[in-house]
mmCIF file of C-alpha atoms in Angstrom:
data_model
loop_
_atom_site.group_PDB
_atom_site.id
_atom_site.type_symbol
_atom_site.label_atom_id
_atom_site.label_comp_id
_atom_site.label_asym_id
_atom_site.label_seq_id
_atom_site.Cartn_x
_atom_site.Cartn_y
_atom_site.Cartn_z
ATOM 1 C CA UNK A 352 0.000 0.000 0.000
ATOM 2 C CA UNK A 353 3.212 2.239 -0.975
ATOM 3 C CA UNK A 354 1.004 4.440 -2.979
ATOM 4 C CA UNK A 355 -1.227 5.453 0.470
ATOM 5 C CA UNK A 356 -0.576 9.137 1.446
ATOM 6 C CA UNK A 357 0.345 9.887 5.045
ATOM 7 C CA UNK A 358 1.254 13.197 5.437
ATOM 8 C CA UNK A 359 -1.406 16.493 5.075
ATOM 9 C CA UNK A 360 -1.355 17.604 1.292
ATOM 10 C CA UNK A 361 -3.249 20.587 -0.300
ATOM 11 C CA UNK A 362 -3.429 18.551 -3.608
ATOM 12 C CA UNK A 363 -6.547 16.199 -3.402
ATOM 13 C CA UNK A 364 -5.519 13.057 -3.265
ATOM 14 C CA UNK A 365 -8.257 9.751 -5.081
ATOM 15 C CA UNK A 366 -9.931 7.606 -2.182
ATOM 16 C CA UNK A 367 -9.674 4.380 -2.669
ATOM 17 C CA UNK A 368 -11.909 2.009 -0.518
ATOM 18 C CA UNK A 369 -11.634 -0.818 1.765
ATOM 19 C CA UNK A 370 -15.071 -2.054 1.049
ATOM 20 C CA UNK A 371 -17.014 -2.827 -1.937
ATOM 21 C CA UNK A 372 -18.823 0.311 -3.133
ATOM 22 C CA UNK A 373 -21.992 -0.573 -5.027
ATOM 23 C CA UNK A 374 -22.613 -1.298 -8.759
ATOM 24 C CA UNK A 375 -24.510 1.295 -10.048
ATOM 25 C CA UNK A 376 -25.833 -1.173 -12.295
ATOM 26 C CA UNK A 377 -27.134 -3.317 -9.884
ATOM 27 C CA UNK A 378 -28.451 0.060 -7.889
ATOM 28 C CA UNK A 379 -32.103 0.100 -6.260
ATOM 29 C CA UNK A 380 -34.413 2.796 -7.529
ATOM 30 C CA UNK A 381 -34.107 4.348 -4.033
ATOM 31 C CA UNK A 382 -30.220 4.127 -4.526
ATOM 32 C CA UNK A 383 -30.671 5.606 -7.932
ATOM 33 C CA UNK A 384 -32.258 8.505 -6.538
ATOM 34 C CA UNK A 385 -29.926 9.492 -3.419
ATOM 35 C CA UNK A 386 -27.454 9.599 -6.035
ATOM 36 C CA UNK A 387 -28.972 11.586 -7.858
ATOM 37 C CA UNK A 388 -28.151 9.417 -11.316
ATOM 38 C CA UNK A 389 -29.607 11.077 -14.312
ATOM 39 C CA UNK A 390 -28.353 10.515 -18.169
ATOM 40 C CA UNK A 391 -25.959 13.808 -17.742
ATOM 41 C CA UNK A 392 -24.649 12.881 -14.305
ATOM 42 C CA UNK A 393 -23.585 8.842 -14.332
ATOM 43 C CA UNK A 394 -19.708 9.923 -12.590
ATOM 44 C CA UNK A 395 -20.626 8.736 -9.252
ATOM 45 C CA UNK A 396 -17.636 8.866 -6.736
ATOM 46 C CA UNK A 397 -16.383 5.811 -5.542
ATOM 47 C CA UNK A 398 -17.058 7.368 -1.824
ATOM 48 C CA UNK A 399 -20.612 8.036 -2.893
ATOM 49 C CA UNK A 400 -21.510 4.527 -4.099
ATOM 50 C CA UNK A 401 -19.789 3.454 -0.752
ATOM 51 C CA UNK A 402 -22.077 5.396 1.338
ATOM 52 C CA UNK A 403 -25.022 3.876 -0.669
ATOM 53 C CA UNK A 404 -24.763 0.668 1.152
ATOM 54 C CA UNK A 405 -26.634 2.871 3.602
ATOM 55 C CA UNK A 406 -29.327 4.938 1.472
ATOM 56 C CA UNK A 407 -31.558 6.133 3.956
ATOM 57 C CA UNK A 408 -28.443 7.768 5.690
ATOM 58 C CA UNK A 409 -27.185 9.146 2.390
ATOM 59 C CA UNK A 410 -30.589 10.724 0.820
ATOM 60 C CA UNK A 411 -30.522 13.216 4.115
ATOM 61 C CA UNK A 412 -27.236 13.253 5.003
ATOM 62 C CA UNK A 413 -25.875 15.682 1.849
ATOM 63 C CA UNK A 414 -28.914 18.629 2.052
ATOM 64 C CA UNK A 415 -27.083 18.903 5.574
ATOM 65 C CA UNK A 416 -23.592 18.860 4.311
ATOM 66 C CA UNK A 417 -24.330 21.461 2.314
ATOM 67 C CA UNK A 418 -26.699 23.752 4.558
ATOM 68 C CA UNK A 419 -23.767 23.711 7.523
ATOM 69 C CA UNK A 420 -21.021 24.444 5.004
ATOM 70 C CA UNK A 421 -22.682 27.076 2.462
ATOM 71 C CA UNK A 422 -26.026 28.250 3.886
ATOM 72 C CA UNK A 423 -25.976 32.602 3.742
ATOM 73 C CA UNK A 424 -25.469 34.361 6.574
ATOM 74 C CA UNK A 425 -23.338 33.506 9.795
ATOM 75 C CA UNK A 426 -19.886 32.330 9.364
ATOM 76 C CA UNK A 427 -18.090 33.259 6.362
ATOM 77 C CA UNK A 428 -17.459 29.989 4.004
ATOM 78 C CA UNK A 429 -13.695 30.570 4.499
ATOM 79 C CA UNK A 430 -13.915 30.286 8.062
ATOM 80 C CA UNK A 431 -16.091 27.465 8.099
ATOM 81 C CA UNK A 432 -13.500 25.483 5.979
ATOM 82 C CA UNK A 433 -11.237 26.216 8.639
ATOM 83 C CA UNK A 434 -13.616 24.267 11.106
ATOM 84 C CA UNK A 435 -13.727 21.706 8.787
ATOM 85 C CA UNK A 436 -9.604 21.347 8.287
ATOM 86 C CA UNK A 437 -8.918 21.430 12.590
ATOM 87 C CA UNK A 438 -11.289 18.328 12.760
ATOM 88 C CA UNK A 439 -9.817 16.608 9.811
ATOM 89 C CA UNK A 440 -6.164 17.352 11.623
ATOM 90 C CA UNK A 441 -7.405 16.043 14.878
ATOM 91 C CA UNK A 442 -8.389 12.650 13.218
ATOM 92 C CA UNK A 443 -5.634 12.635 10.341
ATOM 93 C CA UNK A 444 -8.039 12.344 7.787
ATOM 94 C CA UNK A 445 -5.773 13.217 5.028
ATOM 95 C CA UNK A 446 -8.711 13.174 1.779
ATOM 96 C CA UNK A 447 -11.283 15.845 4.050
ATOM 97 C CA UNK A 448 -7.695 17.631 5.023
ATOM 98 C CA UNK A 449 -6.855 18.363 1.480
ATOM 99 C CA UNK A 450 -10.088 18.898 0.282
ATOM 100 C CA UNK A 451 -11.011 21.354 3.046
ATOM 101 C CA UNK A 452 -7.559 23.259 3.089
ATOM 102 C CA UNK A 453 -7.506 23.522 -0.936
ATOM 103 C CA UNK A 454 -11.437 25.260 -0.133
ATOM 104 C CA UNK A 455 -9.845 27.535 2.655
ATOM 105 C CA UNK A 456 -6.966 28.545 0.337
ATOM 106 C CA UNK A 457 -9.201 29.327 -2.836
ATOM 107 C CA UNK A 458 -12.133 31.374 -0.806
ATOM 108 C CA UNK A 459 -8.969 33.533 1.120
ATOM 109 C CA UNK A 460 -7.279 33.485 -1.910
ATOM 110 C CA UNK A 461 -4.079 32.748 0.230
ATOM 111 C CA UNK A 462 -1.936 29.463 0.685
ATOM 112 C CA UNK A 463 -0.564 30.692 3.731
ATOM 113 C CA UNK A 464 -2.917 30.125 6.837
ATOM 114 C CA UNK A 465 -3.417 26.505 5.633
ATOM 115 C CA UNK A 466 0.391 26.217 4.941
ATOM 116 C CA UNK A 467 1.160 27.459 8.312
ATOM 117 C CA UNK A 468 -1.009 24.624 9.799
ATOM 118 C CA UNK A 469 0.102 22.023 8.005
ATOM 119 C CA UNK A 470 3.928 22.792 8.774
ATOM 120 C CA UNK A 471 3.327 23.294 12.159
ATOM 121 C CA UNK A 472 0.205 22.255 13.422
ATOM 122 C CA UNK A 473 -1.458 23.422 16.832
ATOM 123 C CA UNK A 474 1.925 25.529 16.596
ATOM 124 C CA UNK A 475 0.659 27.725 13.814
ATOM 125 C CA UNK A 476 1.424 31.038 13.646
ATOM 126 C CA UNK A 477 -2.372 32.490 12.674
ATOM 127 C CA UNK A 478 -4.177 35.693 12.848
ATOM 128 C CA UNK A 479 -6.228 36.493 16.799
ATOM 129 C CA UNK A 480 -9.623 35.258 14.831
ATOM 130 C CA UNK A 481 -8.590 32.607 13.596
ATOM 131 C CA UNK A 482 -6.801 31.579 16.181
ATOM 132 C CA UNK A 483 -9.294 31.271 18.572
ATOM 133 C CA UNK A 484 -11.584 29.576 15.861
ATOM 134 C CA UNK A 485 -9.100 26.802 15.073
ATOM 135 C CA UNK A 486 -8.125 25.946 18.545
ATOM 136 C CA UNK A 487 -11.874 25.789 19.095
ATOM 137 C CA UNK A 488 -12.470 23.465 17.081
ATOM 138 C CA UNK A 489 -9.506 21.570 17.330
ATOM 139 C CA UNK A 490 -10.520 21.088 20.674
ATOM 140 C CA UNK A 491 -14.410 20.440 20.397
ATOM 141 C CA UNK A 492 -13.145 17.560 18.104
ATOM 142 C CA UNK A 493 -11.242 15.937 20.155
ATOM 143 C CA UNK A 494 -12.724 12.319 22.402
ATOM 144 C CA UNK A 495 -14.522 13.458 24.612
ATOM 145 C CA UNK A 496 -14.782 17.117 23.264
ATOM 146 C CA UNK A 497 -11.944 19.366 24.679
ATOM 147 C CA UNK A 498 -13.635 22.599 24.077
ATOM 148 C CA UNK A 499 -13.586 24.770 27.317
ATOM 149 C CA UNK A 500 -15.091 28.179 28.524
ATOM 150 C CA UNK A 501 -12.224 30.059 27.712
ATOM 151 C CA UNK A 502 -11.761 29.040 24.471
ATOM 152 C CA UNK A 503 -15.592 30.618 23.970
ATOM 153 C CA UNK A 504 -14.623 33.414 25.345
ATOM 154 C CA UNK A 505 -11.479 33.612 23.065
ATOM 155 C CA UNK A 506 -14.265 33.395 20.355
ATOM 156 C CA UNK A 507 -16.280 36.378 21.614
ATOM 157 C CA UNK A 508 -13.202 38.082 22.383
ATOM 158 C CA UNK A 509 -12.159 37.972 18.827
ATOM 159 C CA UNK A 510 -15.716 39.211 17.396
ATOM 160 C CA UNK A 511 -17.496 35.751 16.289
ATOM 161 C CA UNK A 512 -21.131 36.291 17.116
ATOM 162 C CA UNK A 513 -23.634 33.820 18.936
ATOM 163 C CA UNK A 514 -24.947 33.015 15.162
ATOM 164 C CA UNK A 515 -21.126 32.777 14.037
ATOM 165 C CA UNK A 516 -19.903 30.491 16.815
ATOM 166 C CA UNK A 517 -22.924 27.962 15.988
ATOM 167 C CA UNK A 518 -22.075 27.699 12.891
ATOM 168 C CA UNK A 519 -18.184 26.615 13.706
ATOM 169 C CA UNK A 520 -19.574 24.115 16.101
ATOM 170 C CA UNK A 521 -21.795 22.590 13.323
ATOM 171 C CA UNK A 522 -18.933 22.827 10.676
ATOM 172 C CA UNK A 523 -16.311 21.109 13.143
ATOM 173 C CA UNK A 524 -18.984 18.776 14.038
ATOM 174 C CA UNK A 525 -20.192 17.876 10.654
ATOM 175 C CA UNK A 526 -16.176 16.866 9.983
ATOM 176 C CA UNK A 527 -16.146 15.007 13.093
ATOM 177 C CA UNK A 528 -18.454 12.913 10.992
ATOM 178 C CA UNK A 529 -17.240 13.196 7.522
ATOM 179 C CA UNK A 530 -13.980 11.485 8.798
ATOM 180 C CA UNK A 531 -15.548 8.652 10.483
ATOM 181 C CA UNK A 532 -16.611 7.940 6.984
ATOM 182 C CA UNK A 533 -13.718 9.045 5.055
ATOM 183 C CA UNK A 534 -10.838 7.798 7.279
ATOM 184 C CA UNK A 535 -12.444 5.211 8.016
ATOM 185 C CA UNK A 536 -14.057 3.485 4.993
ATOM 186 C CA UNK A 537 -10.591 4.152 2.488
ATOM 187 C CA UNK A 538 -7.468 5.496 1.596
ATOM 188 C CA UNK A 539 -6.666 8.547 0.254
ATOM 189 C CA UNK A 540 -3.988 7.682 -2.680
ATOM 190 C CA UNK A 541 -1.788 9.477 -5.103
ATOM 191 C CA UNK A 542 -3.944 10.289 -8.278
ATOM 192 C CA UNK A 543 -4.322 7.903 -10.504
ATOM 193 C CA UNK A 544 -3.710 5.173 -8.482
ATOM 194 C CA UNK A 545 -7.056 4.157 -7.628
ATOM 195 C CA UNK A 546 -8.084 0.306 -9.190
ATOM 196 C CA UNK B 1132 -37.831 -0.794 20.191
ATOM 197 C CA UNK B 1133 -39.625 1.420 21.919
ATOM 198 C CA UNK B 1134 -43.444 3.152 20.496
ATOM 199 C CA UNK B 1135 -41.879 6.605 21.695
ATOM 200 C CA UNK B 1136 -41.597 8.573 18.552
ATOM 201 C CA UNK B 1137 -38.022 10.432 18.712
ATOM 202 C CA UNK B 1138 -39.111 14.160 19.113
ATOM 203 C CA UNK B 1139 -38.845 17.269 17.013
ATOM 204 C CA UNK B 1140 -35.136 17.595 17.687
ATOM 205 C CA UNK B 1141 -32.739 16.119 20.243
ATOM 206 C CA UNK B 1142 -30.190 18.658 20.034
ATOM 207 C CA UNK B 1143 -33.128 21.244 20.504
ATOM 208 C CA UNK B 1144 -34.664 19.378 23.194
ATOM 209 C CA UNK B 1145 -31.128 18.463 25.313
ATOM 210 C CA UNK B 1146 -29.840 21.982 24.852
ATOM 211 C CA UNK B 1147 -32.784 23.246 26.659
ATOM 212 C CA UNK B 1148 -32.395 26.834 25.185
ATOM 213 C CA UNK B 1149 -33.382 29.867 27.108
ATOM 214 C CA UNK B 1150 -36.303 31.455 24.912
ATOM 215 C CA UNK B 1151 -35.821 34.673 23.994
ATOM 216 C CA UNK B 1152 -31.370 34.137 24.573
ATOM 217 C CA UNK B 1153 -28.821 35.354 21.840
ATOM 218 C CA UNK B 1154 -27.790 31.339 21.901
ATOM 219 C CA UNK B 1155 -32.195 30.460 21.132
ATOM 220 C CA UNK B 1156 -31.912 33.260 18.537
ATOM 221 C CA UNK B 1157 -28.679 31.854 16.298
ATOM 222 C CA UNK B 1158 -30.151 28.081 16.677
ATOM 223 C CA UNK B 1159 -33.517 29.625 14.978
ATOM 224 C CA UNK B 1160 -31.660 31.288 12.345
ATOM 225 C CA UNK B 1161 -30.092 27.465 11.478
ATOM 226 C CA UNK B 1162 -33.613 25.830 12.077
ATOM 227 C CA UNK B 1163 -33.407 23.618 9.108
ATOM 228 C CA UNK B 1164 -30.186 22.518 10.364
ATOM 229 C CA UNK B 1165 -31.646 21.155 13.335
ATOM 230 C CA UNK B 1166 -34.084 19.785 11.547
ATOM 231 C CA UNK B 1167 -31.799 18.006 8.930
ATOM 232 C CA UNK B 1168 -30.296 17.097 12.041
ATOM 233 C CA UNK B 1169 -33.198 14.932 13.462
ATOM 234 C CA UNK B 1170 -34.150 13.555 9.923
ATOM 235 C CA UNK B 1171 -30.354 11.978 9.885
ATOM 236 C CA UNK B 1172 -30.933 11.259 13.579
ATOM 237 C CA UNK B 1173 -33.805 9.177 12.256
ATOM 238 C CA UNK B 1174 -32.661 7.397 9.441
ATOM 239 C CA UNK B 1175 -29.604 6.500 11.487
ATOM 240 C CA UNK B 1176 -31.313 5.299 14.885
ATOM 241 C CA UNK B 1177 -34.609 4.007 13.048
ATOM 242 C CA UNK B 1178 -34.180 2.815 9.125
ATOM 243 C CA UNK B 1179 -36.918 0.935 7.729
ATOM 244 C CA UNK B 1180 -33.578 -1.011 5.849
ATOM 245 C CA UNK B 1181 -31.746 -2.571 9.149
ATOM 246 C CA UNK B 1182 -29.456 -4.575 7.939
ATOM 247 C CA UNK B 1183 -27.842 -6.782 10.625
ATOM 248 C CA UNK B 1184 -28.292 -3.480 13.165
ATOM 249 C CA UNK B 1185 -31.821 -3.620 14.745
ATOM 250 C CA UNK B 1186 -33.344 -0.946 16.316
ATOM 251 C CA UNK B 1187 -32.347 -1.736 19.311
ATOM 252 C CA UNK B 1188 -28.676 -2.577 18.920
ATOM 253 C CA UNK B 1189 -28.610 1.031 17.189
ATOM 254 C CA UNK B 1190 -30.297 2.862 20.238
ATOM 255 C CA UNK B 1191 -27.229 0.623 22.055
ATOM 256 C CA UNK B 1192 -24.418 1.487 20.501
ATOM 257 C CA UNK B 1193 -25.784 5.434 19.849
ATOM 258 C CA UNK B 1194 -25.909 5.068 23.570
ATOM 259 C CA UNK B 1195 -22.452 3.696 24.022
ATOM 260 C CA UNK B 1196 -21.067 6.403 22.013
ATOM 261 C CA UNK B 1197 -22.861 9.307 23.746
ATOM 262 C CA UNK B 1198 -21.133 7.566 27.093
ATOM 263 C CA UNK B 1199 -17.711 7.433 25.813
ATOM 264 C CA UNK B 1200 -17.953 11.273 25.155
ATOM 265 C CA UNK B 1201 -19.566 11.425 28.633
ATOM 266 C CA UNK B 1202 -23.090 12.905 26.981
ATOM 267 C CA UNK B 1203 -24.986 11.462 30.322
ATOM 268 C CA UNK B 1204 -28.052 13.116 28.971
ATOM 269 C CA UNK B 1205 -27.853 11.508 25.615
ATOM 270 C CA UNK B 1206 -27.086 8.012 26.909
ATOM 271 C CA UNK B 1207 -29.960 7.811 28.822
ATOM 272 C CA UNK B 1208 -32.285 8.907 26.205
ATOM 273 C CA UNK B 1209 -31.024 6.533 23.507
ATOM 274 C CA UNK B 1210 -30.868 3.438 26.148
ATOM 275 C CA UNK B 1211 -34.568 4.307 26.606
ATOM 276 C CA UNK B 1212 -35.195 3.177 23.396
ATOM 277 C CA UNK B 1213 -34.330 -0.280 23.787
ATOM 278 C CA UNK B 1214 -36.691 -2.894 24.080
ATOM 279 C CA UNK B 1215 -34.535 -5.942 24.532
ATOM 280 C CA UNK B 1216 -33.078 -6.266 27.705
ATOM 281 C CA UNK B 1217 -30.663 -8.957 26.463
ATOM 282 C CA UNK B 1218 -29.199 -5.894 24.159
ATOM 283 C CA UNK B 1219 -29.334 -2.944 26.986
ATOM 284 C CA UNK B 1220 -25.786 -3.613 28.505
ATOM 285 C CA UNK B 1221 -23.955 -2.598 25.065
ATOM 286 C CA UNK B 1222 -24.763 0.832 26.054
ATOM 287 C CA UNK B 1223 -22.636 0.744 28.847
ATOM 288 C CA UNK B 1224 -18.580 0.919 27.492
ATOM 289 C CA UNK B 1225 -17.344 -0.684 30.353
ATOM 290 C CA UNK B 1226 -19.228 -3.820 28.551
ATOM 291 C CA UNK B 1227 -17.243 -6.223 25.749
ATOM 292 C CA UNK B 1228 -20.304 -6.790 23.781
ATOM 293 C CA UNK B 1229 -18.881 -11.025 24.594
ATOM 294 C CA UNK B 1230 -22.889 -12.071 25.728
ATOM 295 C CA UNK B 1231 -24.088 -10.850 22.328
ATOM 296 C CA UNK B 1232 -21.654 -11.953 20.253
ATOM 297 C CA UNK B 1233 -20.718 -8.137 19.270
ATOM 298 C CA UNK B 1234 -17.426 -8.286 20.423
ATOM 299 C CA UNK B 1235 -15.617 -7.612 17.431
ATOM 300 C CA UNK B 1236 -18.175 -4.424 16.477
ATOM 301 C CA UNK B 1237 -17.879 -3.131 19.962
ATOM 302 C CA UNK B 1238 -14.037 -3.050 19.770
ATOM 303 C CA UNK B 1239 -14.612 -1.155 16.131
ATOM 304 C CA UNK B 1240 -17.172 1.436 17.107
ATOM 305 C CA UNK B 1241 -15.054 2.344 20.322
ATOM 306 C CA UNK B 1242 -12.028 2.918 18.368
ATOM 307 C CA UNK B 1243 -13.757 4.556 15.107
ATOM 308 C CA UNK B 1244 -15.470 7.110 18.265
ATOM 309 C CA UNK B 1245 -12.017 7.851 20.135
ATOM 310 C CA UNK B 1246 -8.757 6.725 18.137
ATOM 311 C CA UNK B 1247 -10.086 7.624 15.069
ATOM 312 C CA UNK B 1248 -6.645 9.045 13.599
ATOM 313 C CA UNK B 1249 -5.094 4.933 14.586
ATOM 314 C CA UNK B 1250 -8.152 3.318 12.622
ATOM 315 C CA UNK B 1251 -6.524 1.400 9.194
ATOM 316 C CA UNK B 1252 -7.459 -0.846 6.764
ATOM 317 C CA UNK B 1253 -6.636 -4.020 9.591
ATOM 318 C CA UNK B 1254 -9.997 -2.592 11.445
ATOM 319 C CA UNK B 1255 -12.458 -3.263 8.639
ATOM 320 C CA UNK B 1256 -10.538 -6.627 7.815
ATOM 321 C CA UNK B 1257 -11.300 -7.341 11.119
ATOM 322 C CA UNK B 1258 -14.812 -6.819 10.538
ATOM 323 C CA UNK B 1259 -15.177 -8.302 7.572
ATOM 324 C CA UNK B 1260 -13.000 -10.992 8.842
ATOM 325 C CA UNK B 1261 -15.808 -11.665 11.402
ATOM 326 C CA UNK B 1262 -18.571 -11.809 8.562
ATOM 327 C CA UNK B 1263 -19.952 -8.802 8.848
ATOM 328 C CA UNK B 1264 -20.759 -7.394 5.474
ATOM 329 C CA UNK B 1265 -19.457 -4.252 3.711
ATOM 330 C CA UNK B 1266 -22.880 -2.812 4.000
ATOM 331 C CA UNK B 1267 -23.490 -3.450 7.363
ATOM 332 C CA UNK B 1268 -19.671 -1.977 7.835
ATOM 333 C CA UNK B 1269 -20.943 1.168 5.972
ATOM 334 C CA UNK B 1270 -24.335 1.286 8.628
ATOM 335 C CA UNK B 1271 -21.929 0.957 11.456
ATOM 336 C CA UNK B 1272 -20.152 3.624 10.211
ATOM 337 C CA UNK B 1273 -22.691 6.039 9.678
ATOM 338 C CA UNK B 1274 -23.804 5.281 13.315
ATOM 339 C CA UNK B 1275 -20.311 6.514 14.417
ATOM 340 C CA UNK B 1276 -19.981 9.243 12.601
ATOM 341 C CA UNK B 1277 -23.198 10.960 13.410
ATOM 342 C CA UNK B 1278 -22.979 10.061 16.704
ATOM 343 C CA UNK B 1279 -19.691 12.093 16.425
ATOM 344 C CA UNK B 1280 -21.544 15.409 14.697
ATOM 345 C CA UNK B 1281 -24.196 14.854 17.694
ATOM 346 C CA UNK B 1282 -22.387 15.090 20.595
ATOM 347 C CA UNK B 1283 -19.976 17.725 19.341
ATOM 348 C CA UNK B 1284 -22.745 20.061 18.409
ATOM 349 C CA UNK B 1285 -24.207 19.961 22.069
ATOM 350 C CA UNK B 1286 -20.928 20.365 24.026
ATOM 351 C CA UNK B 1287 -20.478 23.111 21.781
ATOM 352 C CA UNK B 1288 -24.328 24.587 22.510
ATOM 353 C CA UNK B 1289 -23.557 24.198 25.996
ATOM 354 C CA UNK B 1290 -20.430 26.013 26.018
ATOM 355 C CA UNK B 1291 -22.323 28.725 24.117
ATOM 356 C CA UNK B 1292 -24.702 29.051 26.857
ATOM 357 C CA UNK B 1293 -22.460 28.672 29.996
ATOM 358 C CA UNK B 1294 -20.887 31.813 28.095
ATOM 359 C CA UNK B 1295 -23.982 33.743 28.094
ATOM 360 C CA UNK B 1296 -25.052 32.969 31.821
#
């Protein structure tokens, strides 16, 4: 498994799984439809027919995804990313890592917050706001969560609002998930690797 | 499992939300959250497809998982789901899962909930090693993992309102 990537990478890596995804052609209707398969869109992800081993899950799992991480108003879409990347660092899940931190670096158009966290972690060197929001949520993702009333306060200190701070929680959160899938159902490989 | 309907929302419900706060105000601006929320809670806890995960080994392990990230609250409500008494004691992490012969997806959901960075591909061989099918692998996993977003978003809702106090 030479070609599995262990170390935190802007550039999206494939995902390769440890399970059987499903055969689309062997899909249910229900299946069919939580994947949204029409004759334009047959390029399912290999991570999406995974996940349709378990439809129900899957049909109202992604309007959430998408509500917590690009619903208007609240927390801006960069900052939610950056939610999304401390949970991903907490549980080393490379693929949401790179996907997350390529989003952050895109919507700042600016490498350099999510370079400073990957070279040096909970060490970073990052602005007072987003300080306080990444050691947030590195810390409500840890097991049990390790989020504490100062770190809130850090978060009020540095101007998040009450609808601002809910939204972090639900974008570390949702990550706390995503990598209990991602991590745990694959690998994310070098590109082109996958079969 | 249990005739009581799961209500409106859990994470509502738990929180137990000062009307009229700033915290009550930003969870009603994200009210379809919460209630995309308790539709996953739903489809997680109680599918109509089980697979080899009953209701009531579901409620169990939900429960088990709330426990391990000492969600007391939680726990309780998810072990009042259960029905069979022969399946209550996998709520409680202390227990192997041995009498039940769910000793080998106890062992996985604990460390998919708190060493999730150490799980590898050796964990689902493990699993599937043990017969448990890749589908029933992907239910477990979806158990986990929303477990996970659940008890993250209502430390987080309590810190927000300890704050405010």
């Amino acid at each position: 498994m030479s070609d599995v990537i262990r170390k935190f990478t802007r550039s999206v890596p494939d995902w390769r799984p440890r399970v059987e995804p499903i055969k689309l052609e062997d899909a249910t209707p229900e299946q069919l439809e939580a994947l949204q398969v029409t004759p334009s869109n047959t390029k399912i992800s290999a991570y999406v027919l995974t996940l349709a081993h378990d439809v129900e899950t899957l049909k109202v799992r992604s309007p959430l995804f998408n509500g917590i991480m690009y619903d208007k108003g609240g927390l801006s879409r960069e900052e939610r990313e950056l939610g999304a990347l401390a949970a991903s660092m907490v549980n080393h899940c490379i693929y949401c890592a790179a996907v997350h931190a390529s989003r952050h670096a895109q919507i700042a158009k600016d490498t350099s917050v999510t370079d400073e966290l990957f070279a040096k972690g909970t060490k970073a060197d990052l602005s007072p706001r987003n300080r306080a929001i990444f050691d947030f949520a590195h810390a409500l993702s840890q097991t049990p969560s390790e989020a504490s009333p100062e770190q809130m306060s850090a978060l009020r200190a540095a101007g998040l609002d009450d609808a601002e701070i809910l939204d972090l929680i639900l974008s570390s959160a949702l990550f706390g998930w995503a990598n209990r899938l991602m991590h745990v159902l694959g690998d994310p490989v070098r590109k082109g690797s996958e079969q | 499992m249990s005739t009581e309907t799961l209500t409106k929302s859990t994470i509502v419900e738990l929180s137990a939300i000062p009307e009229g706060s700033a915290v009550a105000a930003a969870v009603d601006g994200r009210s379809n959250i919460m209630a995309l929320s308790q539709s996953t809670e739903d489809a997680v806890l109680k599918p109509l497809e089980t697979g080899a995960w009953s209701h009531d080994i579901r409620a169990a392990l939900a429960a088990r998982i709330a426990a391990l990230n000492g969600e007391t609250a939680l726990a309780d409500r998810y072990c009042a789901l259960i029905e069979d008494a022969s399946i209550a004691d996998l709520a409680d992490p202390l227990r192997s899962g041995k009498a039940q012969g769910l000793e080998k997806t106890c062992d996985f959901m604990d460390k998919v909930a708190v060493q999730t960075r150490d799980v590898d591909a050796a964990d689902i061989k493990a699993l599937q090693d043990a017969g448990v099918s890749d589908a029933d692998i992907v239910r477990l996993c979806e158990i986990n993992a929303f477990m996970a977003y659940q008890v993250r978003v209502l430390a987080g809702i309590r810190l927000m309102k300890e704050g405010r106090a």
